[in-house]
mmCIF file of C-alpha atoms in Angstrom:
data_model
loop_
_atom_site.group_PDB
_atom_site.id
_atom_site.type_symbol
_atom_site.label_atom_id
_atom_site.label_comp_id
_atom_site.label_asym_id
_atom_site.label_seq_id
_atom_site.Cartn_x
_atom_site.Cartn_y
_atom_site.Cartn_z
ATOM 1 C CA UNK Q 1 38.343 8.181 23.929
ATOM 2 C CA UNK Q 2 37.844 9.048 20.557
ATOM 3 C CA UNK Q 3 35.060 7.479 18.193
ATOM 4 C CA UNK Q 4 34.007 7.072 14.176
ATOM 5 C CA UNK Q 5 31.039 6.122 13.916
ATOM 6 C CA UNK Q 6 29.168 5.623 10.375
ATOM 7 C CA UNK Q 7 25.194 5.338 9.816
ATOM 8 C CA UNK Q 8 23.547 3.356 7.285
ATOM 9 C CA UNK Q 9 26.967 3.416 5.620
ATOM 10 C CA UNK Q 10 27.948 2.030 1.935
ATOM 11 C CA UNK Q 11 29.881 -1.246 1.890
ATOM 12 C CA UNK Q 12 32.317 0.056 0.721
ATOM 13 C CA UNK Q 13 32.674 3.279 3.254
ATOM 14 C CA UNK Q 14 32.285 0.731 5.729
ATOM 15 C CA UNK Q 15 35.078 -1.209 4.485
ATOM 16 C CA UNK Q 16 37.160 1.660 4.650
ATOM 17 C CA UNK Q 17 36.706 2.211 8.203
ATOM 18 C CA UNK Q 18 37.471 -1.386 9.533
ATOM 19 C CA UNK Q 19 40.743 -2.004 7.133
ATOM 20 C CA UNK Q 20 41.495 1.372 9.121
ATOM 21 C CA UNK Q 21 40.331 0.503 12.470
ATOM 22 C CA UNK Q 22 42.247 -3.377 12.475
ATOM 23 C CA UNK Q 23 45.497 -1.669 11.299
ATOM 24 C CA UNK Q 24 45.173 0.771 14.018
ATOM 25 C CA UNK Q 25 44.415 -1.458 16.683
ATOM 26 C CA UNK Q 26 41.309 -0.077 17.627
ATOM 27 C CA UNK Q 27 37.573 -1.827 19.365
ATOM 28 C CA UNK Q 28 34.985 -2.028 16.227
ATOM 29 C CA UNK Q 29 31.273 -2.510 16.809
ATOM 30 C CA UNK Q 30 28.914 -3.166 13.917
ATOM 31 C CA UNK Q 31 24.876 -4.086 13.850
ATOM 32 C CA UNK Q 32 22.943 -4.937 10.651
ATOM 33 C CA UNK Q 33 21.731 -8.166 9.150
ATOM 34 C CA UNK Q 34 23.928 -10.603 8.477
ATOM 35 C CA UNK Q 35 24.861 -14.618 8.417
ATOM 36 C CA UNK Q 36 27.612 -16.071 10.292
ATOM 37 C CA UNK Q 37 29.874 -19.451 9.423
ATOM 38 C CA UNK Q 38 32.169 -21.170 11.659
ATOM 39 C CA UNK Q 39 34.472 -23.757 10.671
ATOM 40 C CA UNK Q 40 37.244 -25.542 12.429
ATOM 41 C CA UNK Q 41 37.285 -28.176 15.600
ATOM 42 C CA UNK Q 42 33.552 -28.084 14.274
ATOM 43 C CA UNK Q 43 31.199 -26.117 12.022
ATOM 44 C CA UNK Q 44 28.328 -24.344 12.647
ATOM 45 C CA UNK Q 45 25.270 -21.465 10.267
ATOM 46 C CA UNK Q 46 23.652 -18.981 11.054
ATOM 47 C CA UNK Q 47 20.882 -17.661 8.943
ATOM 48 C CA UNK Q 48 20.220 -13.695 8.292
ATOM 49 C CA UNK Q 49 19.227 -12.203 11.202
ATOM 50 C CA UNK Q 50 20.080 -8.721 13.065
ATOM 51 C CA UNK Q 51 22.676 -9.092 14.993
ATOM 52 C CA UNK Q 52 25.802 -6.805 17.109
ATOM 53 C CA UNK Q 53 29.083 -7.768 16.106
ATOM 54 C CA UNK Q 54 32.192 -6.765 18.331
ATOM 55 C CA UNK Q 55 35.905 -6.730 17.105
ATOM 56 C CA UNK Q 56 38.789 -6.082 19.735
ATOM 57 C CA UNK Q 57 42.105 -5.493 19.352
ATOM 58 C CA UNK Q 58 43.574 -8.223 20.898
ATOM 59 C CA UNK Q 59 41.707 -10.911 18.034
ATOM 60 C CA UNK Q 60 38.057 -11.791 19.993
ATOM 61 C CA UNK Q 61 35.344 -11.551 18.371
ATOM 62 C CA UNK Q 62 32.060 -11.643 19.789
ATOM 63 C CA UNK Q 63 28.112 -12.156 17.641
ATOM 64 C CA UNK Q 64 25.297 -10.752 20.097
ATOM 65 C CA UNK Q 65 21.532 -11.592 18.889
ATOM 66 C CA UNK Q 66 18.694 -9.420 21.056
ATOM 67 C CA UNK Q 67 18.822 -11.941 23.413
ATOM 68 C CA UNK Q 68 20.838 -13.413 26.630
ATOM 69 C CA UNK Q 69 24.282 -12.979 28.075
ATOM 70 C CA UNK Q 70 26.071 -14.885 25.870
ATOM 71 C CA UNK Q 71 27.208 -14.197 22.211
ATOM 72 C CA UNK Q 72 25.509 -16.975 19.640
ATOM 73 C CA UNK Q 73 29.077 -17.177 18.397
ATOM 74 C CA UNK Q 74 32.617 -15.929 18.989
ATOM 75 C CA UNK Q 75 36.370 -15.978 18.470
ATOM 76 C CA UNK Q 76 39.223 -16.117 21.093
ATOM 77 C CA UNK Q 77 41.660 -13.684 21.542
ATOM 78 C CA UNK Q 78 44.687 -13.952 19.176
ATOM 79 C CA UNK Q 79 42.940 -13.917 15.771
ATOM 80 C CA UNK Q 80 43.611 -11.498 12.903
ATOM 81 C CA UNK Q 81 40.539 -9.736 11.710
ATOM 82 C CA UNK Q 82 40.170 -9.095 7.630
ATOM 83 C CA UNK Q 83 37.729 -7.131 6.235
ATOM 84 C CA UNK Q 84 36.546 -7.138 2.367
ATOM 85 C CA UNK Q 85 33.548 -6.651 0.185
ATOM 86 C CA UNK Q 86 32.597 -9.720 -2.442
ATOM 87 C CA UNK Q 87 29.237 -10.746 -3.845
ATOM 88 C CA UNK Q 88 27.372 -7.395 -2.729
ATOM 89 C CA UNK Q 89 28.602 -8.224 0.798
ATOM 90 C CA UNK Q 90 30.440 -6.525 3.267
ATOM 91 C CA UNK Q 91 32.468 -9.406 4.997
ATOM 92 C CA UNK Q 92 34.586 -9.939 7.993
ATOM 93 C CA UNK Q 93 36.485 -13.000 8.821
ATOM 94 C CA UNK Q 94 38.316 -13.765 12.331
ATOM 95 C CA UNK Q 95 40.705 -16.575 11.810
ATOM 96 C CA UNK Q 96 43.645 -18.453 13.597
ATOM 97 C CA UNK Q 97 46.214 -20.520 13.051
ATOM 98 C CA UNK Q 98 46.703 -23.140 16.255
ATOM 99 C CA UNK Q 99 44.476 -24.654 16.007
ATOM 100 C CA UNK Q 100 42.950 -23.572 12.492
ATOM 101 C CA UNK Q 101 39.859 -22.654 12.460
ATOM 102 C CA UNK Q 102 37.230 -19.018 11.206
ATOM 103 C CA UNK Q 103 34.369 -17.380 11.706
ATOM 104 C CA UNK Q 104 32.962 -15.352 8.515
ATOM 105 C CA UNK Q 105 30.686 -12.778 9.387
ATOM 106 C CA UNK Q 106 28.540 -11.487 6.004
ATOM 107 C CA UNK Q 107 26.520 -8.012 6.188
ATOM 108 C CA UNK Q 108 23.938 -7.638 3.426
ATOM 109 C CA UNK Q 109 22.871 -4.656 5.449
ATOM 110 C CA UNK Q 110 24.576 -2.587 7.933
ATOM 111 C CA UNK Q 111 23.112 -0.332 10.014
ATOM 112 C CA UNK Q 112 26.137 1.287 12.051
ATOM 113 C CA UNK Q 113 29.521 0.779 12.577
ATOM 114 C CA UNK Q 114 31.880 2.254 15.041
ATOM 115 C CA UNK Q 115 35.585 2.441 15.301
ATOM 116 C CA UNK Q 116 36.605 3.563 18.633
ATOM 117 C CA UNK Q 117 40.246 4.082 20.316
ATOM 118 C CA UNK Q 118 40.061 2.762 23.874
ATOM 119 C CA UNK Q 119 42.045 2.704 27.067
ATOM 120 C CA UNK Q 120 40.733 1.959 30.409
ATOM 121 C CA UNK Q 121 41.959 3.544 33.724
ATOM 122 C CA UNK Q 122 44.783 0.786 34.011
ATOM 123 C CA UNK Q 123 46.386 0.986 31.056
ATOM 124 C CA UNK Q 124 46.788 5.131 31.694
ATOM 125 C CA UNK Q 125 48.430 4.251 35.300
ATOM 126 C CA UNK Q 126 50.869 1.728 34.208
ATOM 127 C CA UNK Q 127 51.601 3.107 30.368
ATOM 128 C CA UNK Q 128 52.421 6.230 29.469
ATOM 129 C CA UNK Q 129 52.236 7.491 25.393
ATOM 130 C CA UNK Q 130 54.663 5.847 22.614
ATOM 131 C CA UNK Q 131 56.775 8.988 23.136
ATOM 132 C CA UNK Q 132 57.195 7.729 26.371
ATOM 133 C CA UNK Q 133 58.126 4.530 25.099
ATOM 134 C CA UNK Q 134 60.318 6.207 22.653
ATOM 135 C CA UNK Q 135 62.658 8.450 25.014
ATOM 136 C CA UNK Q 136 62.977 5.515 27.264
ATOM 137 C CA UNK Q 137 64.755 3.593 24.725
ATOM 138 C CA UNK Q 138 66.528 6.568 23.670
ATOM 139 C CA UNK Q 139 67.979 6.794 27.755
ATOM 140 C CA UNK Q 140 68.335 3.109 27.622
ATOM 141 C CA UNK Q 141 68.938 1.664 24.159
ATOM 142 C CA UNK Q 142 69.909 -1.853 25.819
ATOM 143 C CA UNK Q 143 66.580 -1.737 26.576
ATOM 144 C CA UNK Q 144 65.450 -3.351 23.091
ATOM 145 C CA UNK Q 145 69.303 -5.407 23.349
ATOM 146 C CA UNK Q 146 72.878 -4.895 23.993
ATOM 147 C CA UNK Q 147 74.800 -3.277 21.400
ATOM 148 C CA UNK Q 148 71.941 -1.348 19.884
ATOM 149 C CA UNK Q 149 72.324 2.443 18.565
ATOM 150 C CA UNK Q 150 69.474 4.444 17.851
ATOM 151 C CA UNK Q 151 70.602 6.618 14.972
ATOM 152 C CA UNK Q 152 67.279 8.186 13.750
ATOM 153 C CA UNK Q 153 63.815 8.541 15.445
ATOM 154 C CA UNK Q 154 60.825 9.061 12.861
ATOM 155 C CA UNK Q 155 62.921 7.793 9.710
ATOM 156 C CA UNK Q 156 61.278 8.552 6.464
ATOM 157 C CA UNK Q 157 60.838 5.110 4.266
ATOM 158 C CA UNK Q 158 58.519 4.250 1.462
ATOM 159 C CA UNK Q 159 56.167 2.612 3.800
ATOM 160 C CA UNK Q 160 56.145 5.573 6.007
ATOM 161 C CA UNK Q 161 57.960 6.763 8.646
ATOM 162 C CA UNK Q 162 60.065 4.207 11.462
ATOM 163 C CA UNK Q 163 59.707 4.730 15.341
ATOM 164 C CA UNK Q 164 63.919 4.267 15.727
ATOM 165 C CA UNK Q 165 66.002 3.210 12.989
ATOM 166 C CA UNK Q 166 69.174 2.267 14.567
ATOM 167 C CA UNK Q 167 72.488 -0.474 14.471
ATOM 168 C CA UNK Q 168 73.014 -3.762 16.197
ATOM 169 C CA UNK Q 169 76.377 -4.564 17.856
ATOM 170 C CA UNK Q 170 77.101 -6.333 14.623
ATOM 171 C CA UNK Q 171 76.208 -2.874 12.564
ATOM 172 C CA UNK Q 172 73.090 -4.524 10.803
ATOM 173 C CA UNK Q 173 70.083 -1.686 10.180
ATOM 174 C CA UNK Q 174 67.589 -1.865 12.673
ATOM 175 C CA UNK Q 175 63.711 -1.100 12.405
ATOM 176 C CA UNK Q 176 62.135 -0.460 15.476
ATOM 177 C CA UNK Q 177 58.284 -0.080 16.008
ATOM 178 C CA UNK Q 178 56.979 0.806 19.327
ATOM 179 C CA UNK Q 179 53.398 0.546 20.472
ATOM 180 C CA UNK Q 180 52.165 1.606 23.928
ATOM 181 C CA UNK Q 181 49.854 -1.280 24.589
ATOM 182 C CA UNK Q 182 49.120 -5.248 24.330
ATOM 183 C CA UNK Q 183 48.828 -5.756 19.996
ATOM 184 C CA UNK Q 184 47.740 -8.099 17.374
ATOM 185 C CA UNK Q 185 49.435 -9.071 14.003
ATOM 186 C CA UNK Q 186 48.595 -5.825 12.263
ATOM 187 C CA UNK Q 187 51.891 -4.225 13.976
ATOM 188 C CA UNK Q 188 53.316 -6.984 13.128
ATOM 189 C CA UNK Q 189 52.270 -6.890 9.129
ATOM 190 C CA UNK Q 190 53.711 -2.778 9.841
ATOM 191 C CA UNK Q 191 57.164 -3.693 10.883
ATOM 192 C CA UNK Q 192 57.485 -6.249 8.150
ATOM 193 C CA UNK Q 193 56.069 -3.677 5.247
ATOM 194 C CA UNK Q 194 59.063 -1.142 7.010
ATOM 195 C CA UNK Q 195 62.115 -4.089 7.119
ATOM 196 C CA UNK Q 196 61.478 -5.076 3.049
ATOM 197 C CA UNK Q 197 60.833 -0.649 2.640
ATOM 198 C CA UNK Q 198 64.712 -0.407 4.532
ATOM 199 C CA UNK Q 199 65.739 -4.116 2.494
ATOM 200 C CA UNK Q 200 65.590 -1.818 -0.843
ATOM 201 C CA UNK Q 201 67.719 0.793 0.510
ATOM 202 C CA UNK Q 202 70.212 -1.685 2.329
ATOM 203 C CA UNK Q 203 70.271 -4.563 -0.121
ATOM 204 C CA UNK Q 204 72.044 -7.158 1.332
ATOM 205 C CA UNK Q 205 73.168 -6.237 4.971
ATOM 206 C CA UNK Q 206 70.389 -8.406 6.249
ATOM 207 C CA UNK Q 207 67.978 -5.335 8.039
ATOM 208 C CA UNK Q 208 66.017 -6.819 11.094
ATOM 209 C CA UNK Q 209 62.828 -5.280 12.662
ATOM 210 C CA UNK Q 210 62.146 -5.534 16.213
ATOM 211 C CA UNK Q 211 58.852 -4.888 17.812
ATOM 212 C CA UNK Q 212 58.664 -3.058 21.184
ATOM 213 C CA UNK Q 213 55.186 -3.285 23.207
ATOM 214 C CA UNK Q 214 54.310 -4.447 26.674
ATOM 215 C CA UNK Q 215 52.943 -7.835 25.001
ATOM 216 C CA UNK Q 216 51.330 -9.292 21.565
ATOM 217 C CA UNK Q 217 48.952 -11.838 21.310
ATOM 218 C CA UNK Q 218 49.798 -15.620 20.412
ATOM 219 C CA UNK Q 219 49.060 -14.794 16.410
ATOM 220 C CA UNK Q 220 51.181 -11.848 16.677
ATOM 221 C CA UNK Q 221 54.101 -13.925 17.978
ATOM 222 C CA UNK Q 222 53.589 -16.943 15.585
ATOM 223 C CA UNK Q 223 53.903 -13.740 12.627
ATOM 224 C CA UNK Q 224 57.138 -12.285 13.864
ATOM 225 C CA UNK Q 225 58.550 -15.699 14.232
ATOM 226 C CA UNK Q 226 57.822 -16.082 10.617
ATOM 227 C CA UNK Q 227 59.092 -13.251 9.240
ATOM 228 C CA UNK Q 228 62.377 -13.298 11.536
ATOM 229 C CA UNK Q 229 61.181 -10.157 13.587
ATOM 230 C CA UNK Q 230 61.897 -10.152 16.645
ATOM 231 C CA UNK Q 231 59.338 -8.508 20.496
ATOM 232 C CA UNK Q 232 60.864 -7.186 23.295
ATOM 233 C CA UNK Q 233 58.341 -6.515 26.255
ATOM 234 C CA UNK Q 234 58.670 -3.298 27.152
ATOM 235 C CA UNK Q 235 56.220 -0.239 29.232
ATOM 236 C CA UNK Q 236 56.266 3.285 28.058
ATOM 237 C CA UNK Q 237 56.879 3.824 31.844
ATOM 238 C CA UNK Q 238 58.014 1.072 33.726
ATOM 239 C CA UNK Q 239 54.934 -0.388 35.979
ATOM 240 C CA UNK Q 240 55.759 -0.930 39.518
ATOM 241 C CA UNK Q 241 55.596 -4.658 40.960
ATOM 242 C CA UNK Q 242 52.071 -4.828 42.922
ATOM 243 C CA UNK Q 243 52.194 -8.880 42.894
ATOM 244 C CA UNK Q 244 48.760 -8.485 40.350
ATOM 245 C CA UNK Q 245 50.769 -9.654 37.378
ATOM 246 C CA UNK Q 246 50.723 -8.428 33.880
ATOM 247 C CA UNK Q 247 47.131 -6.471 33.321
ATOM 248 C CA UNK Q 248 47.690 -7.484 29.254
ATOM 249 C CA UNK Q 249 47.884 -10.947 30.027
ATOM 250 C CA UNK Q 250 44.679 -12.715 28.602
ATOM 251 C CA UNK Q 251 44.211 -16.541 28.078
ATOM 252 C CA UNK Q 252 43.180 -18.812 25.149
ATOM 253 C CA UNK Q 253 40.488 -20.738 25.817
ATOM 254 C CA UNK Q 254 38.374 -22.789 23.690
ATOM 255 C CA UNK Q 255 35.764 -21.421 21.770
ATOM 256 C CA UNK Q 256 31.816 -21.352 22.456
ATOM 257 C CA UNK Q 257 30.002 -22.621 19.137
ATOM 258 C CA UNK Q 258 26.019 -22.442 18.737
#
């Protein structure tokens, strides 16, 4: 595992980090003082106070006072996480779409934050690296759908280089991002930034991007629906049936509200 950790950082260092850290897909952990707004199925405040704040990957979000079990307030998984500094604060809000609601979490001071890169022991026995992912697709191109031709692996675009540019059976450009583990909508804000990169050197042959990963959350889903991407559920290695079911799978349960 490897870890960034800042002390007593600026707001704006700090800012830097997380923008980093929720592109990347990576577990963030902050303490400092801070308030914290809900709004949606209901509303709730709380004042300033000291308090932990945990991001994940997969959209929860979890507020931890000094005391109990429980967080005071928290977020389900499939929420996008956006970071931003306004009115001397540093600010991070954790919002879905179905059904609508945020949580706004304001630091006046903070007093760590950590950025860390995590895989437990299950996700090294059933997934391998996003090379892995990559040379299985290049084996088995069908893999991501029949008729596809990988032409290119680590394509150079204006937005940075593509996992496997390629053609679909109908010879349309194709934009393929892989990612090794369960994601939110930041890959999915990556392949779009790559498709409209590709769009302005294929103008007009209609270039699609197709997202490769074992599974997305609900948000990430509802994104590439939006943008006409398309997922394809896919392991780096393929994971032997055990009858345990898929170890990404989370659910969506209501949220807890102080």
């Amino acid at each position: 595992m490897t870890a960034t950790t800042l002390h007593r950082p600026t707001h704006r260092d700090a800012l830097y980090l997380l923008e980093e850290a929720f592109g990347d897909g990576r577990m963030v952990t902050m303490f400092g003082r801070c308030t914290v707004e809900y709004d949606g199925r209901a509303s709730s405040s709380l004042g300033p106070g000291e308090r932990l704040v945990v991001c994940k990957p997969d959209g929860t979000i979890l507020v931890h006072t000094d005391e109990k079990r429980k967080p005071v307030n928290w977020q389900p998984p499939g929420c996008t996480h956006r970071a931003s500094v306004r009115d001397g604060r540093l600010r991070v809000r954790s919002e879905r779409s179905t059904p609508q609601e945020h949580l706004d979490v304001a630091f006046e001071r903070i007093e760590q934050v950590s950025a860390y890169e995590v895989t437990d022991r299950s996700d090294l026995q059933l997934r391998g690296s996003e090379e892995d992912l990559r040379q299985r697709i290049l084996d088995d191109p069908a893999l991501v759908e029949a008729g596809f031709v990988p032409q290119a692996t680590e394509r150079e675009t204006t937005a940075g280089p593509v996992d496997i540019f390629g053609t679909d059976a109908d010879g349309k450009p194709v934009v393929v991002e892989l990612k090794r583990r369960r994601v939110g909508p930041s890959a999915a804000s990556q392949l779009q930034r790559y498709v409209e990169a590709l769009d302005e050197e294929f103008p007009d042959e209609g270039v699609r991007g197709i997202l490769v990963a074992p599974s997305v959350t609900d948000r990430t889903q509802e994104l590439l629906t939006e943008n006409g991407l398309s997922f394809v559920a896919a392991e780096p290695i393929a994971a032997e049936a055990d009858g345990e079911g898929n170890p990404g799978d989370v659910d969506d349960e209501g949220t807890a509200r102080n």
